[in-house]
mmCIF file of C-alpha atoms and ligand atoms in Angstrom:
data_model
loop_
_atom_site.group_PDB
_atom_site.id
_atom_site.type_symbol
_atom_site.label_atom_id
_atom_site.label_comp_id
_atom_site.label_asym_id
_atom_site.label_seq_id
_atom_site.Cartn_x
_atom_site.Cartn_y
_atom_site.Cartn_z
ATOM 1 C CA VAL A 5 58.823 7.785 -18.211
ATOM 2 C CA TRP A 6 57.513 10.709 -16.139
ATOM 3 C CA LEU A 7 59.577 13.466 -18.027
ATOM 4 C CA SER A 8 58.710 12.029 -21.422
ATOM 5 C CA GLU A 9 55.070 11.722 -20.798
ATOM 6 C CA ILE A 10 54.996 15.371 -19.653
ATOM 7 C CA MET A 11 57.138 16.492 -22.577
ATOM 8 C CA LEU A 12 54.941 14.651 -25.019
ATOM 9 C CA GLN A 13 51.592 16.259 -23.952
ATOM 10 C CA GLN A 14 50.578 18.207 -26.998
ATOM 11 C CA THR A 15 53.984 17.861 -28.546
ATOM 12 C CA THR A 16 55.687 15.381 -31.190
ATOM 13 C CA VAL A 17 58.407 13.012 -30.470
ATOM 14 C CA ALA A 18 60.603 14.835 -32.873
ATOM 15 C CA ALA A 19 60.212 18.145 -31.273
ATOM 16 C CA VAL A 20 60.573 16.591 -27.734
ATOM 17 C CA LYS A 21 63.723 14.526 -28.367
ATOM 18 C CA PRO A 22 66.555 17.226 -27.929
ATOM 19 C CA TYR A 23 64.719 18.640 -24.984
ATOM 20 C CA PHE A 24 64.405 15.323 -23.259
ATOM 21 C CA GLU A 25 68.074 14.569 -23.823
ATOM 22 C CA TYR A 26 69.119 18.038 -22.441
ATOM 23 C CA PHE A 27 66.909 17.582 -19.382
ATOM 24 C CA ILE A 28 68.162 14.102 -18.677
ATOM 25 C CA THR A 29 71.821 15.060 -19.026
ATOM 26 C CA THR A 30 71.485 18.417 -16.950
ATOM 27 C CA TRP A 31 69.199 16.874 -14.260
ATOM 28 C CA PRO A 32 69.849 13.169 -14.091
ATOM 29 C CA THR A 33 67.700 12.540 -11.056
ATOM 30 C CA VAL A 34 64.477 13.952 -9.629
ATOM 31 C CA GLN A 35 66.518 15.433 -6.831
ATOM 32 C CA ASP A 36 68.806 17.360 -9.248
ATOM 33 C CA LEU A 37 65.636 18.765 -10.895
ATOM 34 C CA ALA A 38 64.067 19.769 -7.528
ATOM 35 C CA LEU A 39 67.128 21.618 -6.531
ATOM 36 C CA SER A 40 67.504 23.534 -9.702
ATOM 37 C CA SER A 41 65.868 27.004 -10.314
ATOM 38 C CA LEU A 42 62.530 27.473 -12.108
ATOM 39 C CA ASP A 43 64.296 30.030 -14.268
ATOM 40 C CA ASP A 44 66.852 27.563 -15.503
ATOM 41 C CA ILE A 45 64.037 25.032 -16.138
ATOM 42 C CA ASN A 46 62.016 27.664 -18.016
ATOM 43 C CA ALA A 47 64.937 28.529 -20.136
ATOM 44 C CA ALA A 48 65.661 24.984 -20.966
ATOM 45 C CA TRP A 49 61.949 24.367 -21.787
ATOM 46 C CA ALA A 50 61.728 27.550 -23.944
ATOM 47 C CA GLY A 51 60.351 26.638 -27.420
ATOM 48 C CA LEU A 52 58.491 23.576 -26.229
ATOM 49 C CA GLY A 53 55.209 25.426 -25.484
ATOM 50 C CA TYR A 54 52.610 25.022 -22.782
ATOM 51 C CA TYR A 55 55.034 26.386 -20.231
ATOM 52 C CA ARG A 56 52.921 25.535 -17.164
ATOM 53 C CA ARG A 57 54.149 21.937 -17.772
ATOM 54 C CA ALA A 58 57.696 23.174 -16.856
ATOM 55 C CA ALA A 59 56.622 24.878 -13.626
ATOM 56 C CA ASN A 60 54.505 21.708 -12.591
ATOM 57 C CA LEU A 61 57.567 19.582 -13.415
ATOM 58 C CA HIS A 62 59.602 21.474 -10.860
ATOM 59 C CA LYS A 63 56.815 21.351 -8.289
ATOM 60 C CA ALA A 64 56.260 17.720 -8.785
ATOM 61 C CA ALA A 65 60.081 17.064 -8.470
ATOM 62 C CA LYS A 66 60.127 18.868 -5.175
ATOM 63 C CA VAL A 67 57.143 16.984 -3.795
ATOM 64 C CA VAL A 68 58.691 13.531 -4.778
ATOM 65 C CA SER A 69 62.173 14.737 -3.525
ATOM 66 C CA GLU A 70 60.837 16.078 -0.084
ATOM 67 C CA ASP A 71 57.743 14.076 0.568
ATOM 68 C CA TYR A 72 58.537 10.795 -1.023
ATOM 69 C CA ASN A 73 62.274 10.769 -0.273
ATOM 70 C CA GLY A 74 63.044 10.976 -3.929
ATOM 71 C CA ILE A 75 61.291 7.754 -4.850
ATOM 72 C CA PHE A 76 58.292 7.962 -7.222
ATOM 73 C CA PRO A 77 54.931 6.845 -5.967
ATOM 74 C CA GLU A 78 53.946 3.769 -7.948
ATOM 75 C CA THR A 79 50.138 3.739 -8.278
ATOM 76 C CA ALA A 80 48.053 5.896 -10.667
ATOM 77 C CA GLU A 81 46.060 7.106 -7.684
ATOM 78 C CA ALA A 82 49.164 8.321 -5.809
ATOM 79 C CA LEU A 83 50.666 9.808 -8.797
ATOM 80 C CA LEU A 84 47.469 11.813 -9.625
ATOM 81 C CA SER A 85 48.164 13.876 -6.644
ATOM 82 C CA LEU A 86 51.427 15.163 -8.091
ATOM 83 C CA PRO A 87 51.427 18.600 -9.831
ATOM 84 C CA GLY A 88 50.894 18.587 -13.687
ATOM 85 C CA ILE A 89 49.970 14.834 -13.632
ATOM 86 C CA GLY A 90 46.374 14.148 -14.741
ATOM 87 C CA ALA A 91 44.297 10.992 -15.493
ATOM 88 C CA TYR A 92 46.197 10.026 -18.542
ATOM 89 C CA THR A 93 49.784 10.643 -17.400
ATOM 90 C CA SER A 94 49.206 8.991 -13.870
ATOM 91 C CA ALA A 95 47.935 5.790 -15.654
ATOM 92 C CA ALA A 96 50.649 5.907 -18.218
ATOM 93 C CA ILE A 97 53.360 6.093 -15.610
ATOM 94 C CA ALA A 98 51.801 3.646 -13.412
ATOM 95 C CA SER A 99 51.324 1.056 -16.115
ATOM 96 C CA ILE A 100 54.516 1.530 -18.116
ATOM 97 C CA ALA A 101 57.022 2.143 -15.144
ATOM 98 C CA PHE A 102 55.311 0.023 -12.490
ATOM 99 C CA ASP A 103 53.099 -2.621 -14.190
ATOM 100 C CA GLU A 104 49.923 -1.432 -12.558
ATOM 101 C CA PRO A 105 47.080 -2.862 -14.539
ATOM 102 C CA VAL A 106 45.184 0.511 -15.243
ATOM 103 C CA ALA A 107 43.535 1.775 -18.480
ATOM 104 C CA VAL A 108 45.606 4.243 -20.281
ATOM 105 C CA VAL A 109 43.613 6.617 -22.520
ATOM 106 C CA ASP A 110 45.059 9.033 -24.880
ATOM 107 C CA GLY A 111 43.494 10.365 -28.080
ATOM 108 C CA ASN A 112 44.848 7.379 -30.149
ATOM 109 C CA VAL A 113 43.206 4.934 -27.716
ATOM 110 C CA GLU A 114 39.969 7.013 -27.834
ATOM 111 C CA ARG A 115 39.969 6.616 -31.576
ATOM 112 C CA VAL A 116 40.526 2.938 -31.486
ATOM 113 C CA MET A 117 37.887 2.156 -28.697
ATOM 114 C CA THR A 118 35.256 4.486 -30.156
ATOM 115 C CA ARG A 119 35.756 2.613 -33.469
ATOM 116 C CA LEU A 120 35.757 -0.952 -31.882
ATOM 117 C CA ARG A 121 32.421 -0.258 -30.160
ATOM 118 C CA ALA A 122 30.886 2.323 -32.586
ATOM 119 C CA ILE A 123 30.337 4.728 -29.741
ATOM 120 C CA GLU A 124 27.942 7.454 -31.056
ATOM 121 C CA THR A 125 28.442 9.781 -28.050
ATOM 122 C CA PRO A 126 30.816 12.659 -28.955
ATOM 123 C CA LEU A 127 34.064 13.286 -27.223
ATOM 124 C CA PRO A 128 34.828 14.390 -24.593
ATOM 125 C CA GLN A 129 31.512 12.964 -23.096
ATOM 126 C CA ALA A 130 32.377 9.420 -24.446
ATOM 127 C CA LYS A 131 35.414 9.274 -22.284
ATOM 128 C CA LYS A 132 33.447 7.351 -19.612
ATOM 129 C CA GLN A 133 32.261 4.681 -22.020
ATOM 130 C CA VAL A 134 35.706 4.381 -23.576
ATOM 131 C CA LEU A 135 36.959 3.542 -20.004
ATOM 132 C CA GLU A 136 34.042 0.884 -19.333
ATOM 133 C CA TYR A 137 34.888 -0.863 -22.508
ATOM 134 C CA LEU A 138 38.745 -0.648 -21.982
ATOM 135 C CA ASN A 139 39.080 -1.436 -18.437
ATOM 136 C CA PRO A 140 38.144 -5.316 -18.776
ATOM 137 C CA LEU A 141 40.630 -5.564 -21.651
ATOM 138 C CA VAL A 142 43.654 -4.516 -19.505
ATOM 139 C CA PRO A 143 45.718 -7.623 -18.759
ATOM 140 C CA LYS A 144 47.394 -8.141 -15.346
ATOM 141 C CA ASP A 145 50.508 -9.413 -17.215
ATOM 142 C CA ARG A 146 52.472 -6.708 -19.090
ATOM 143 C CA PRO A 147 49.794 -3.916 -18.708
ATOM 144 C CA GLY A 148 52.468 -1.235 -19.782
ATOM 145 C CA ASP A 149 53.174 -3.216 -23.071
ATOM 146 C CA PHE A 150 49.399 -3.467 -23.585
ATOM 147 C CA ALA A 151 49.001 0.448 -23.099
ATOM 148 C CA GLN A 152 51.718 1.202 -25.491
ATOM 149 C CA ALA A 153 50.385 -1.407 -28.112
ATOM 150 C CA MET A 154 47.127 0.223 -28.008
ATOM 151 C CA MET A 155 48.585 3.868 -28.386
ATOM 152 C CA ASP A 156 50.817 2.567 -31.206
ATOM 153 C CA LEU A 157 47.893 0.744 -32.823
ATOM 154 C CA GLY A 158 45.935 4.152 -32.830
ATOM 155 C CA ALA A 159 49.007 6.057 -34.127
ATOM 156 C CA THR A 160 50.063 3.784 -36.942
ATOM 157 C CA ILE A 161 47.177 1.574 -38.030
ATOM 158 C CA CYS A 162 43.903 3.009 -36.629
ATOM 159 C CA THR A 163 44.691 6.530 -38.023
ATOM 160 C CA PRO A 164 42.258 9.343 -38.133
ATOM 161 C CA LYS A 165 41.972 9.122 -42.052
ATOM 162 C CA GLN A 166 41.968 5.900 -43.950
ATOM 163 C CA PRO A 167 42.841 3.376 -41.062
ATOM 164 C CA ALA A 168 44.809 0.173 -42.347
ATOM 165 C CA CYS A 169 42.011 -2.186 -41.079
ATOM 166 C CA SER A 170 43.176 -5.146 -43.145
ATOM 167 C CA LEU A 171 46.368 -4.992 -40.816
ATOM 168 C CA CYS A 172 44.412 -4.549 -37.592
ATOM 169 C CA PRO A 173 44.352 -7.421 -35.046
ATOM 170 C CA TRP A 174 41.045 -6.113 -33.739
ATOM 171 C CA ASN A 175 39.196 -6.192 -37.084
ATOM 172 C CA PRO A 176 37.110 -9.359 -36.467
ATOM 173 C CA ASN A 177 35.609 -7.517 -33.322
ATOM 174 C CA CYS A 178 35.413 -4.013 -34.668
ATOM 175 C CA LYS A 179 31.878 -2.511 -35.028
ATOM 176 C CA ALA A 180 32.881 0.483 -37.189
ATOM 177 C CA TYR A 181 34.712 -1.661 -39.429
ATOM 178 C CA LYS A 182 31.701 -4.062 -40.009
ATOM 179 C CA LEU A 183 29.585 -1.054 -40.591
ATOM 180 C CA GLY A 184 32.137 0.496 -42.939
ATOM 181 C CA ARG A 185 31.909 3.725 -40.940
ATOM 182 C CA GLN A 186 35.534 3.846 -39.428
ATOM 183 C CA GLU A 187 35.884 7.515 -40.122
ATOM 184 C CA ASP A 188 32.640 8.476 -38.471
ATOM 185 C CA PHE A 189 34.378 7.901 -35.061
ATOM 186 C CA PRO A 190 35.192 9.207 -32.716
ATOM 187 C CA VAL A 191 32.260 11.675 -32.999
ATOM 188 C CA LYS A 192 33.239 15.207 -32.373
ATOM 189 C CA VAL A 193 31.414 18.382 -31.521
ATOM 190 C CA PRO A 194 32.309 21.172 -33.919
ATOM 191 C CA LYS A 195 35.296 23.259 -32.638
ATOM 192 C CA LYS A 196 34.634 26.828 -31.388
ATOM 193 C CA ILE A 197 36.337 29.590 -33.209
ATOM 194 C CA LYS A 198 39.123 30.982 -31.040
ATOM 195 C CA PRO A 199 38.679 34.714 -29.907
ATOM 196 C CA ILE A 200 41.258 37.089 -30.921
ATOM 197 C CA ARG A 201 43.417 39.159 -28.539
ATOM 198 C CA ARG A 202 45.581 41.967 -29.589
ATOM 199 C CA GLY A 203 48.631 43.907 -28.084
ATOM 200 C CA VAL A 204 51.811 45.813 -28.960
ATOM 201 C CA ALA A 205 55.301 44.277 -28.463
ATOM 202 C CA TYR A 206 58.167 46.813 -28.131
ATOM 203 C CA VAL A 207 61.526 45.622 -29.401
ATOM 204 C CA ILE A 208 64.072 48.120 -27.970
ATOM 205 C CA LEU A 209 67.697 47.789 -28.890
ATOM 206 C CA ARG A 210 70.501 49.613 -26.937
ATOM 207 C CA LYS A 211 72.440 51.954 -29.336
ATOM 208 C CA SER A 212 75.874 50.915 -28.354
ATOM 209 C CA ASP A 213 75.520 47.117 -28.986
ATOM 210 C CA SER A 214 72.021 46.438 -30.101
ATOM 211 C CA ALA A 215 71.341 44.442 -26.874
ATOM 212 C CA VAL A 216 67.554 43.737 -26.540
ATOM 213 C CA LEU A 217 65.463 45.099 -23.562
ATOM 214 C CA VAL A 218 63.419 42.297 -21.878
ATOM 215 C CA GLU A 219 61.339 41.771 -18.761
ATOM 216 C CA LYS A 220 59.983 38.800 -16.869
ATOM 217 C CA ARG A 221 56.264 37.898 -17.112
ATOM 218 C CA PRO A 222 54.191 37.577 -13.844
ATOM 219 C CA ASP A 223 54.826 34.333 -11.895
ATOM 220 C CA THR A 224 51.277 33.318 -12.497
ATOM 221 C CA GLY A 225 48.930 33.044 -15.457
ATOM 222 C CA LEU A 226 49.784 32.668 -19.142
ATOM 223 C CA LEU A 227 53.619 31.937 -19.969
ATOM 224 C CA ALA A 228 54.177 32.402 -16.204
ATOM 225 C CA GLY A 229 57.785 33.323 -15.370
ATOM 226 C CA MET A 230 58.930 33.582 -19.040
ATOM 227 C CA VAL A 231 60.862 36.303 -20.527
ATOM 228 C CA GLN A 232 59.464 38.770 -23.018
ATOM 229 C CA VAL A 233 60.046 42.073 -24.641
ATOM 230 C CA PRO A 234 57.955 44.769 -22.986
ATOM 231 C CA CYS A 235 54.230 44.491 -24.133
ATOM 232 C CA SER A 236 51.038 46.195 -23.593
ATOM 233 C CA ASP A 237 48.251 44.087 -22.241
ATOM 234 C CA TRP A 238 46.991 41.439 -24.595
ATOM 235 C CA THR A 239 43.304 42.273 -24.764
ATOM 236 C CA HIS A 240 40.073 41.730 -26.663
ATOM 237 C CA LYS A 241 39.694 45.520 -26.635
ATOM 238 C CA GLN A 242 41.208 47.271 -29.382
ATOM 239 C CA ASP A 243 41.666 50.615 -27.669
ATOM 240 C CA ASP A 244 43.719 49.191 -24.738
ATOM 241 C CA LYS A 245 46.533 48.105 -26.825
ATOM 242 C CA ASP A 246 47.984 51.677 -27.331
ATOM 243 C CA LYS A 247 48.584 52.148 -23.748
ATOM 244 C CA ALA A 248 51.914 54.050 -22.944
ATOM 245 C CA PRO A 249 55.099 52.294 -24.300
ATOM 246 C CA PRO A 250 57.791 51.572 -21.864
ATOM 247 C CA LEU A 251 60.155 54.431 -22.994
ATOM 248 C CA ALA A 252 59.460 57.618 -24.686
ATOM 249 C CA ILE A 253 61.494 57.056 -27.908
ATOM 250 C CA GLU A 254 60.749 57.157 -31.635
ATOM 251 C CA TRP A 255 58.840 53.986 -32.645
ATOM 252 C CA GLN A 256 58.924 52.250 -35.969
ATOM 253 C CA SER A 257 56.137 49.878 -36.731
ATOM 254 C CA VAL A 258 57.654 46.814 -38.279
ATOM 255 C CA GLY A 259 54.520 44.480 -38.818
ATOM 256 C CA GLU A 260 52.370 41.957 -37.036
ATOM 257 C CA VAL A 261 53.041 38.555 -35.629
ATOM 258 C CA GLU A 262 50.304 36.106 -35.018
ATOM 259 C CA HIS A 263 50.544 33.297 -32.438
ATOM 260 C CA VAL A 264 47.793 30.576 -31.650
ATOM 261 C CA PHE A 265 47.390 29.745 -27.887
ATOM 262 C CA THR A 266 45.001 27.078 -26.352
ATOM 263 C CA HIS A 267 42.125 29.527 -25.900
ATOM 264 C CA PHE A 268 42.861 32.424 -28.132
ATOM 265 C CA ARG A 269 44.722 33.820 -31.307
ATOM 266 C CA LEU A 270 47.122 36.713 -30.356
ATOM 267 C CA ILE A 271 47.898 39.370 -32.869
ATOM 268 C CA LEU A 272 50.840 41.594 -31.856
ATOM 269 C CA ASP A 273 51.682 44.781 -33.501
ATOM 270 C CA VAL A 274 55.412 44.903 -33.348
ATOM 271 C CA ARG A 275 57.187 48.183 -32.812
ATOM 272 C CA ALA A 276 60.999 48.820 -32.767
ATOM 273 C CA GLY A 277 63.151 51.648 -31.444
ATOM 274 C CA HIS A 278 66.664 52.566 -30.074
ATOM 275 C CA THR A 279 67.775 54.036 -26.890
ATOM 276 C CA ASP A 280 70.905 54.839 -24.865
ATOM 277 C CA THR A 281 69.350 55.002 -21.483
ATOM 278 C CA ALA A 282 69.611 52.396 -18.762
ATOM 279 C CA ALA A 283 67.063 49.634 -18.442
ATOM 280 C CA PRO A 284 63.869 50.760 -16.568
ATOM 281 C CA ASN A 285 63.172 48.978 -13.315
ATOM 282 C CA SER A 286 62.588 45.311 -13.518
ATOM 283 C CA MET A 287 63.742 45.116 -17.138
ATOM 284 C CA TRP A 288 67.317 44.246 -18.328
ATOM 285 C CA PHE A 289 69.300 44.246 -21.649
ATOM 286 C CA VAL A 290 70.352 41.086 -23.219
ATOM 287 C CA LYS A 291 73.095 40.847 -26.025
ATOM 288 C CA GLN A 292 71.675 39.094 -29.091
ATOM 289 C CA ASP A 293 74.044 36.303 -29.107
ATOM 290 C CA GLU A 294 73.024 35.551 -25.293
ATOM 291 C CA LEU A 295 69.159 35.566 -26.028
ATOM 292 C CA ASP A 296 69.257 31.745 -26.289
ATOM 293 C CA LYS A 297 70.002 31.759 -22.404
ATOM 294 C CA GLU A 298 66.695 33.401 -21.755
ATOM 295 C CA ALA A 299 63.254 31.769 -21.281
ATOM 296 C CA LEU A 300 61.831 33.268 -24.373
ATOM 297 C CA PRO A 301 58.576 31.685 -25.564
ATOM 298 C CA THR A 302 58.039 30.872 -29.227
ATOM 299 C CA VAL A 303 55.652 33.971 -29.564
ATOM 300 C CA MET A 304 58.658 36.149 -28.406
ATOM 301 C CA LEU A 305 60.972 34.532 -31.041
ATOM 302 C CA LYS A 306 58.413 35.551 -33.613
ATOM 303 C CA VAL A 307 58.251 39.050 -32.279
ATOM 304 C CA LEU A 308 62.154 39.418 -32.255
ATOM 305 C CA LYS A 309 62.563 37.949 -35.743
ATOM 306 C CA LYS A 310 59.889 40.437 -37.059
ATOM 307 C CA ALA A 311 61.917 43.376 -35.705
ATOM 308 C CA ILE A 312 65.477 41.880 -36.397
ATOM 309 C CA PRO A 313 65.204 39.748 -39.434
ATOM 310 C CA ASP A 314 68.913 38.539 -39.427
ATOM 311 C CA LEU A 315 68.518 37.356 -35.728
ATOM 312 C CA LYS A 316 69.719 33.898 -35.110
ATOM 313 C CA ILE A 317 68.821 32.287 -31.828
ATOM 314 C CA ILE A 318 69.996 28.649 -31.245
ATOM 315 C CA ARG A 319 67.928 27.164 -28.476
ATOM 316 C CA ARG A 320 69.923 25.726 -25.456
ATOM 317 C CA ALA A 321 68.245 22.329 -25.781
ATOM 318 C CA LYS A 322 67.977 22.275 -29.655
ATOM 319 C CA SER A 323 70.452 21.436 -32.301
ATOM 320 C CA GLY A 324 68.843 23.343 -35.021
ATOM 321 C CA LEU A 325 67.814 26.955 -35.253
ATOM 322 C CA ALA A 326 64.860 27.992 -33.199
ATOM 323 C CA ASP A 327 61.580 28.361 -35.168
HETATM 324 S S1 LIG B 413 39.464 -2.481 -37.579
HETATM 325 FE FE1 LIG B 413 39.999 -0.568 -38.310
HETATM 326 S S2 LIG B 413 38.686 1.032 -37.403
HETATM 327 FE FE2 LIG B 413 38.584 -0.975 -36.311
HETATM 328 S S3 LIG B 413 40.064 -0.610 -34.613
HETATM 329 FE FE3 LIG B 413 41.259 -1.730 -36.408
HETATM 330 S S4 LIG B 413 42.058 -0.079 -37.649
HETATM 331 FE FE4 LIG B 413 40.624 0.919 -36.262
#
């Protein structure tokens, strides 16, 4: 339950399935996960996005293994203290795995509750009201089934557009339905436009075998500990992106790639070149057919494909070609 809930944050079931199967097979117990290296976990997570989840998964596995003797705490309050587990995830695990009668609120449940009660306060401020209305409804008997039923109701019947109210068991009590204003809820404040950052990504191929030069990102911050081709800083200031490339070789500009992160849009100018020198300090060459073993985030796959159009990387945890 813990692994699936962490993987499913911001990600669809279809995308998660092969990763979940790989993790469960490779690290069947929380102790196995705690004893593995973060590099291996990052590599297995590559392509799933929101990479801090992988680092927190590893940290939480260590806490459960060392402080709780390998046995998960069973209450939402105790689970909340584990790395990477927030209000939703702690409640979901406690309710589904341990039958604790706590309210589980995800985006689907927020939609159902704001419609049931016609809550005019916009999200996220309305979260408190949603909890106030939902708490008394949570049954002591089978709270986990209730939580999953509410989430399924939101996902399949009380959908964002054209909810199937005639099939909904709540319709006699639903204020939004009575008012004919279902799609007015939840009220949302307009989204901010994401700022743009720019940078340069350098794809350097070794002349003898076309192996790719890569480096590890810092252990903290965005895409912490993941692998990338050498890059300039990713900055709001256009001028900074042209700071010195990692090698003094002839560069060919091969185009731009764009990737959207949570807080900004990144546009990378991709440049390609060849070398027969050794890898600079803290960088290494990876043969193209071994790139799948590296913890390359999706933005780096886009960069590599821009520079090497016929490159095929098969993700370790995926059965299909990487995106
Ligand atoms: S009646 Fe319609 S709007 Fe109200 S909870 Fe059910 S599906 Fe959602």
